[in-house]
CSV table of C-alpha atoms in Angstrom, one decimal:
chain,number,residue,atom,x,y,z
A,1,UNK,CA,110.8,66.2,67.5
A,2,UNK,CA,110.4,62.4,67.5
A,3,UNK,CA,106.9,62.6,68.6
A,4,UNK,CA,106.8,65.0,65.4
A,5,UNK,CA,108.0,62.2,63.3
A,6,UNK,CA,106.4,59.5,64.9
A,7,UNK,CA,103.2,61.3,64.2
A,8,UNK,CA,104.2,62.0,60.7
A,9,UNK,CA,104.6,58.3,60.1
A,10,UNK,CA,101.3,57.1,61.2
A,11,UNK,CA,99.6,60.3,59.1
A,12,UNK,CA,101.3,59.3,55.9
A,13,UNK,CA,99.9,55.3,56.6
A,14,UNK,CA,96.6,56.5,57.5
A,15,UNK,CA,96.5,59.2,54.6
A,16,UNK,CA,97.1,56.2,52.3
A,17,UNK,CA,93.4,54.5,53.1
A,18,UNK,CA,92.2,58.3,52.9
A,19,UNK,CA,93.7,58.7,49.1
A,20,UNK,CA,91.7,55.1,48.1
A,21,UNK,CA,88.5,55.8,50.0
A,22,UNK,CA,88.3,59.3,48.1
A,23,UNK,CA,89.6,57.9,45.5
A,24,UNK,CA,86.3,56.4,44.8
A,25,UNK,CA,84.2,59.8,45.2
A,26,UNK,CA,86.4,61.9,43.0
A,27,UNK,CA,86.1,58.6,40.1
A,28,UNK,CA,82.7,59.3,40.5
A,29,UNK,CA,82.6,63.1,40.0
A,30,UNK,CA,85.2,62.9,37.2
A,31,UNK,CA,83.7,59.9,34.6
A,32,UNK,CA,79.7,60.9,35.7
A,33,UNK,CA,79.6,64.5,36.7
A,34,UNK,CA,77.7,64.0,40.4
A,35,UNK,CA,79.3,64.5,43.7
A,36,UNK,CA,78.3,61.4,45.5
A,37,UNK,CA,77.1,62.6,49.3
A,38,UNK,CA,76.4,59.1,50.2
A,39,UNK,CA,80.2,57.8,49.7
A,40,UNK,CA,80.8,57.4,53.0
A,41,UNK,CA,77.7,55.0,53.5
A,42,UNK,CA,79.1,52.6,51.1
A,43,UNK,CA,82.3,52.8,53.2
A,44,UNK,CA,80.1,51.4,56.0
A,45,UNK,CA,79.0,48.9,54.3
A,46,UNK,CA,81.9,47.4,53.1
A,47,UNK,CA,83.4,47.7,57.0
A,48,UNK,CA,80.0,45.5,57.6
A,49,UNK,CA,80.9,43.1,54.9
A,50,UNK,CA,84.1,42.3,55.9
A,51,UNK,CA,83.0,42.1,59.6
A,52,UNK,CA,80.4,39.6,58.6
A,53,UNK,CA,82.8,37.5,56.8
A,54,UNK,CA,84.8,37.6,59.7
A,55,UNK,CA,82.7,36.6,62.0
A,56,UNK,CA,81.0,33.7,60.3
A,57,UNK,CA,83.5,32.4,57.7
A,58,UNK,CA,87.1,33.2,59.8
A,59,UNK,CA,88.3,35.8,57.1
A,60,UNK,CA,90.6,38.0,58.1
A,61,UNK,CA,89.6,41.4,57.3
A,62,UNK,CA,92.2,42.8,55.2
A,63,UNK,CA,91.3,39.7,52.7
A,64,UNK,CA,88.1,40.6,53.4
A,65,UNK,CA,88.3,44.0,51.7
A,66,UNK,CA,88.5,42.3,48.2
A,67,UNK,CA,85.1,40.5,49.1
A,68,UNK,CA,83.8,44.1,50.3
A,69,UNK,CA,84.6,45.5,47.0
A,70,UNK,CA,83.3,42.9,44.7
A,71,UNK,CA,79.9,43.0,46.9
A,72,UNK,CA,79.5,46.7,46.9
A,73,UNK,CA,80.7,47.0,43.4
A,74,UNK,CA,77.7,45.0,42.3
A,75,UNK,CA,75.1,46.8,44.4
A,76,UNK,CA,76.8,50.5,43.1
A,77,UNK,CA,76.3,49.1,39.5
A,78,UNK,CA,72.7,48.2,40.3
A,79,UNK,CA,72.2,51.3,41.6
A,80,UNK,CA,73.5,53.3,39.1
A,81,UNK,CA,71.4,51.1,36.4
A,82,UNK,CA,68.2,51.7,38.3
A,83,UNK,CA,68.3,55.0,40.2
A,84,UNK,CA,71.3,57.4,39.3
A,85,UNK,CA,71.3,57.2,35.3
A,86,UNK,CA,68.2,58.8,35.5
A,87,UNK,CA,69.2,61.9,37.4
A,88,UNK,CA,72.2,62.4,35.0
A,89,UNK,CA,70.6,65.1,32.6
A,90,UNK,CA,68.5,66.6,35.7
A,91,UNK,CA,69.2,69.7,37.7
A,92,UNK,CA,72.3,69.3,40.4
A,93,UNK,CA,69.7,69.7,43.1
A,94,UNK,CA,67.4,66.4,42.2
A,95,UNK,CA,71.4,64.4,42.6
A,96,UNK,CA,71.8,66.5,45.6
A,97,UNK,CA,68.5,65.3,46.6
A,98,UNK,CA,69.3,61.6,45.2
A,99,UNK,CA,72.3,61.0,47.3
A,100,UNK,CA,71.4,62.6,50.8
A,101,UNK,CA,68.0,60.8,50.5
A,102,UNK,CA,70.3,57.4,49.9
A,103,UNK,CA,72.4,58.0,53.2
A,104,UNK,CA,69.2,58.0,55.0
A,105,UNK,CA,68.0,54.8,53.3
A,106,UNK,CA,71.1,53.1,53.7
A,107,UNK,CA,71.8,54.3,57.3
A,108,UNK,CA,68.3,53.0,58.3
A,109,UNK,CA,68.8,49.9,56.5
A,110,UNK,CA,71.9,48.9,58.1
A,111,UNK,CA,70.3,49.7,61.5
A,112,UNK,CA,67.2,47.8,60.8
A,113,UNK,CA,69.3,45.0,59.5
A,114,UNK,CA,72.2,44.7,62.0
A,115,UNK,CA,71.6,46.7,64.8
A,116,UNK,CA,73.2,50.1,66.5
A,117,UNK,CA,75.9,47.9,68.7
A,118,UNK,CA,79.6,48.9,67.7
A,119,UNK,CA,81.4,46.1,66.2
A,120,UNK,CA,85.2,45.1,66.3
A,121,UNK,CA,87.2,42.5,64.8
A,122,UNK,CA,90.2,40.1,67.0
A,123,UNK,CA,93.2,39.4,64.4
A,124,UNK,CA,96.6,38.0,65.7
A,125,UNK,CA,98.6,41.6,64.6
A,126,UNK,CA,95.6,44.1,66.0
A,127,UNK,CA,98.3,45.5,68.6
A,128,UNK,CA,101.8,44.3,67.3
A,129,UNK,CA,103.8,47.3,66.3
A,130,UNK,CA,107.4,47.3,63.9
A,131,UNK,CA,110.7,48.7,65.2
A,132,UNK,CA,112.1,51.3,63.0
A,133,UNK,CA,115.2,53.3,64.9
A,134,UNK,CA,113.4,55.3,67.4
A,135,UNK,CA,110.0,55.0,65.8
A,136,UNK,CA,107.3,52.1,65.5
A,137,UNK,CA,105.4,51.0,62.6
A,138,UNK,CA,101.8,50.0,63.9
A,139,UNK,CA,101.2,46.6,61.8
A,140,UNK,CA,97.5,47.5,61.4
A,141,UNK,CA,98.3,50.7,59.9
A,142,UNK,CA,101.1,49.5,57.6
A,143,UNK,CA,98.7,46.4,56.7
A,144,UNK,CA,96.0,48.9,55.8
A,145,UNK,CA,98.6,50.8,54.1
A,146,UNK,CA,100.1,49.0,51.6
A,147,UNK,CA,97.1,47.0,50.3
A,148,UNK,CA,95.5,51.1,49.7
A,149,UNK,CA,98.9,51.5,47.4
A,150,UNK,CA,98.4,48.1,45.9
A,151,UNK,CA,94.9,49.4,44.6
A,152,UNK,CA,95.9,52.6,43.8
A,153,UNK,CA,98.6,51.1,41.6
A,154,UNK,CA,95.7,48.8,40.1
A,155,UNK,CA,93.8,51.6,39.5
A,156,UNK,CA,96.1,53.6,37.7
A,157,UNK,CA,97.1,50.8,35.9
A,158,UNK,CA,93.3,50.1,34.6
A,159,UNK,CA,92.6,53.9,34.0
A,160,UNK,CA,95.9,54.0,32.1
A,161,UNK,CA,96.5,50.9,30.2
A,162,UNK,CA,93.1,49.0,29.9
A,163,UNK,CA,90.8,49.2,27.2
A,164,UNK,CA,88.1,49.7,29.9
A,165,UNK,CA,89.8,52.5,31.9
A,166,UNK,CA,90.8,54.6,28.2
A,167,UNK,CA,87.0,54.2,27.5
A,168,UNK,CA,85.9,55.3,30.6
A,169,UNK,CA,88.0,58.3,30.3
A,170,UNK,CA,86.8,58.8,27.1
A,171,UNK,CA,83.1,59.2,28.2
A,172,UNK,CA,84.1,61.2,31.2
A,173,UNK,CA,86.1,63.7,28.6
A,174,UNK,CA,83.2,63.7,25.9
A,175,UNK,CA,80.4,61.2,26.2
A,176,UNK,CA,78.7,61.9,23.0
A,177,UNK,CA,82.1,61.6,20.7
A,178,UNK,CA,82.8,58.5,22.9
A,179,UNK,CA,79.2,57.1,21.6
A,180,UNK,CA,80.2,57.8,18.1
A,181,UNK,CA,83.4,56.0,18.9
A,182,UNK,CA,81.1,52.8,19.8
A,183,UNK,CA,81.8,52.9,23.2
A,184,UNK,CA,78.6,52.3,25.6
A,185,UNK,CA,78.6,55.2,27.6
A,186,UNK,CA,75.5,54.0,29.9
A,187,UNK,CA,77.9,50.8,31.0
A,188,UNK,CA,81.3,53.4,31.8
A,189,UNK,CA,78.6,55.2,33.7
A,190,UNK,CA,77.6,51.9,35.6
A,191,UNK,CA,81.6,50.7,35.7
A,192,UNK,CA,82.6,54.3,37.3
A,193,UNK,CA,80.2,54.1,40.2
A,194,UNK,CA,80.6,50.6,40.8
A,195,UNK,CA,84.3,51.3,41.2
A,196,UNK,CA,84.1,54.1,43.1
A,197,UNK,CA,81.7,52.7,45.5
A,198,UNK,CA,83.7,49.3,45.9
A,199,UNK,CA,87.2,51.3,46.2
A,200,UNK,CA,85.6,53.4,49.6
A,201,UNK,CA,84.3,50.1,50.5
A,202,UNK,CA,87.5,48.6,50.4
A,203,UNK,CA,89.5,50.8,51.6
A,204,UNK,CA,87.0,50.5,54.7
A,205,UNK,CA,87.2,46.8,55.2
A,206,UNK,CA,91.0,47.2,55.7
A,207,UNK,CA,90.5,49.7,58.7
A,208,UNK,CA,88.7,47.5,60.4
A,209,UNK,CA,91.4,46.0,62.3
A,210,UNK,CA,92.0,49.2,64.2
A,211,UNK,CA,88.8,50.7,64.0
A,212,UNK,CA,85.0,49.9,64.8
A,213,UNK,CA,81.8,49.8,62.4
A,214,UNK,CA,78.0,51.0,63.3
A,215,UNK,CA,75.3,52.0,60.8
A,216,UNK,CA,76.2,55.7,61.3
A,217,UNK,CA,80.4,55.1,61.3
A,218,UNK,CA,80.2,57.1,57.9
A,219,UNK,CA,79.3,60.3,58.9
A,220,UNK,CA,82.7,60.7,60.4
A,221,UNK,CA,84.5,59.9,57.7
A,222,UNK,CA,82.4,62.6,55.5
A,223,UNK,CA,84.1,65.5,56.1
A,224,UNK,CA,87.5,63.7,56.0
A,225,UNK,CA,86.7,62.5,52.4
A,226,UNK,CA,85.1,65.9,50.8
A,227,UNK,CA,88.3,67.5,52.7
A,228,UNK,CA,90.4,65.5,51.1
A,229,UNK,CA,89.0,65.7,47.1
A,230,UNK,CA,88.6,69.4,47.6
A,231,UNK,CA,92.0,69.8,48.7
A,232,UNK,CA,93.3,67.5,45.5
A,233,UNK,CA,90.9,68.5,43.6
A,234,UNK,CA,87.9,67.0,42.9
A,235,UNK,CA,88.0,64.9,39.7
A,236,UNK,CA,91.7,64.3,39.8
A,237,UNK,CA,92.8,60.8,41.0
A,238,UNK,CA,96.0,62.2,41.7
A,239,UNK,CA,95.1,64.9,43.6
A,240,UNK,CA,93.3,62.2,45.7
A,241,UNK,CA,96.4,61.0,46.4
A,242,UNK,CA,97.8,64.1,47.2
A,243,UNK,CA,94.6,65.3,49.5
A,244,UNK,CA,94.6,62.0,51.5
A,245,UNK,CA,98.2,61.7,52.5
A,246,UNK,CA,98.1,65.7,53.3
A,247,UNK,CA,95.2,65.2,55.1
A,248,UNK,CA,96.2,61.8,57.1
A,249,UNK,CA,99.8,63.9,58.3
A,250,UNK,CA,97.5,67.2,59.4
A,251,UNK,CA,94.9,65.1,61.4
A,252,UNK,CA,97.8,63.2,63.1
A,253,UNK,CA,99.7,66.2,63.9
A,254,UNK,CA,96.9,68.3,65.1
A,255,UNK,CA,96.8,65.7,67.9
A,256,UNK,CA,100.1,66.8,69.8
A,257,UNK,CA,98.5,70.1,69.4
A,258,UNK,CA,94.6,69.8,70.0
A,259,UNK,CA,92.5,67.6,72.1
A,260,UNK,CA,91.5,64.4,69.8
A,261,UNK,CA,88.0,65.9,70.0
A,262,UNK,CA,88.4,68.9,67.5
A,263,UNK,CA,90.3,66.7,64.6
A,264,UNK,CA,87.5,67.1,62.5
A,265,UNK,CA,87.4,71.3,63.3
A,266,UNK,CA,90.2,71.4,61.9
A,267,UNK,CA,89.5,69.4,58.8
A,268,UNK,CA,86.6,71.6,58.8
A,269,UNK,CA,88.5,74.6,58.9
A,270,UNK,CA,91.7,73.1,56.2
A,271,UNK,CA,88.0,72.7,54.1
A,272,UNK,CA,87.0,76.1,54.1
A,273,UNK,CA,90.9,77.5,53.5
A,274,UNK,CA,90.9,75.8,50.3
A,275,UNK,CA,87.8,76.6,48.8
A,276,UNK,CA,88.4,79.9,49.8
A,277,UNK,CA,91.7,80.2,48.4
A,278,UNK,CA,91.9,77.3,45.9
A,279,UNK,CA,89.0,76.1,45.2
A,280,UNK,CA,90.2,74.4,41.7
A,281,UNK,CA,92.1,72.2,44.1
A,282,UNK,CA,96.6,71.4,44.6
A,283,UNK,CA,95.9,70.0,41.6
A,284,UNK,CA,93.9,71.9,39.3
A,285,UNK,CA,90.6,69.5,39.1
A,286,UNK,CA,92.5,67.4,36.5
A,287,UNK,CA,91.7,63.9,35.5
């Protein structure tokens, strides 16, 4: 039983940074109406960005998660101004063929560029660990943890509140009424992929403490992330929420069952169930 709830505990932190990093796909899907194959590449490099800063200007890497999303939200807005507005009236299958071509691009980029060697950061609290009764709070985790709630409260403040997040959900609603409204549906477009490319980012500059980055580090988070929007629901920031917590306490208790090894059969098979059963998502597809 306490290995039970010790394993709960750490699923619920790590299902945090799950909710943010999907966050950014379903944001995506919901405002501009393409599913996003190459998320988890811009997940990579905002693990590589935070890393750099590490290593050559002494930032820790949980501060270096706000510099990982401000880097990668300008490149996702570039590339939505150059290369994705243009696929948004054309088949599904030329965005299909949009985003898998851009994991191989950016995959070979970040080889080219830095190498295949795994990297790792040193920070004072990598292995420190809170006492709470019987159970211990990894510090990495709960670091990692509460900066993901932090955002997600920012972003449901903006979506909710701002002028900026009521537009954006005005264009993903209707984007012709939203132009007769006078909003600049073009720019959402660009402000929607820039922040769902910089939240994956971010959320994977602040596992870096407990984790390691490579060029291809994304394709295991892949299935993790479509996992969790399907199971929420893919368009619904809540359901985000929902799917990455769900998902971070079934991959952590599937350890005291299976071998480490087939964690991501089993997200593979929690994938399948839902679209199977519920393919409209826990919660409904709703934005």
């Amino acid at each position: 039983m306490l290995s039970l709830a010790q394993a709960v505990l750490d699923g619920v932190m790590i299902g945090g940074v799950y909710a943010v990093i999907s966050m950014g796909l379903t944001l995506v899907f919901g405002v501009m109406g393409i599913v996003n194959f190459a998320q988890a590449q811009f997940l990579m490099l905002g693990m590589f960005t935070a890393w750099f800063a590490w290593r050559f200007l002494g930032i820790d890497p949980l501060l270096g998660s706000f510099l990982a999303f401000a880097v990668i939200f300008a490149l996702g807005w570039a590339l939505q101004a150059t290369l994705f507005r243009r696929v948004l009236s054309a088949p599904p299958v030329a965005q299909i063929f949009l985003t898998v071509g851009l994991i191989i691009v950016l995959e070979n980029a970040a080889l080219l560029l830095f190498g295949s060697e795994f990297r790792s950061v040193a920070t004072p609290y990598q292995t420190a660990s809170l006492r709470l009764g019987a159970l211990f709070i990894n510090v990495p985790y709960l670091a990692a943890f509460l900066l993901s709630v932090a955002c997600g409260g920012l972003l449901w403040w903006f979506l909710d509140r701002s002028w900026f997040g009521r537009a954006m959900r005005a264009t993903a609603q209707d984007p012709m009424a939203a132009r007769l409204m006078g909003i600049d549906a073009a720019r959402m477009h660009r402000l929607a992929f820039g922040l769902g490319v910089g939240l994956s980012a971010f959320g994977g500059a602040a596992i870096l403490p407990y984790l390691t980055v490579y060029p291809t580090v994304g394709s295991q988070f892949s299935v993790l992330m479509f996992t969790v929007v399907v199971l929420g629901g893919l368009g619904s920031i809540a359901g985000a929420v929902v799917g990455g917590v769900a998902v971070g306490v079934i991959q952590s208790v599937s350890t005291l069952v299976f071998p480490i090894q087939l964690q991501n059969l089993v997200l593979f098979l929690l994938f399948i169930a839902v679209l199977a059963l519920r393919p409209e998502g826990l919660m409904g597809g709703s934005r």
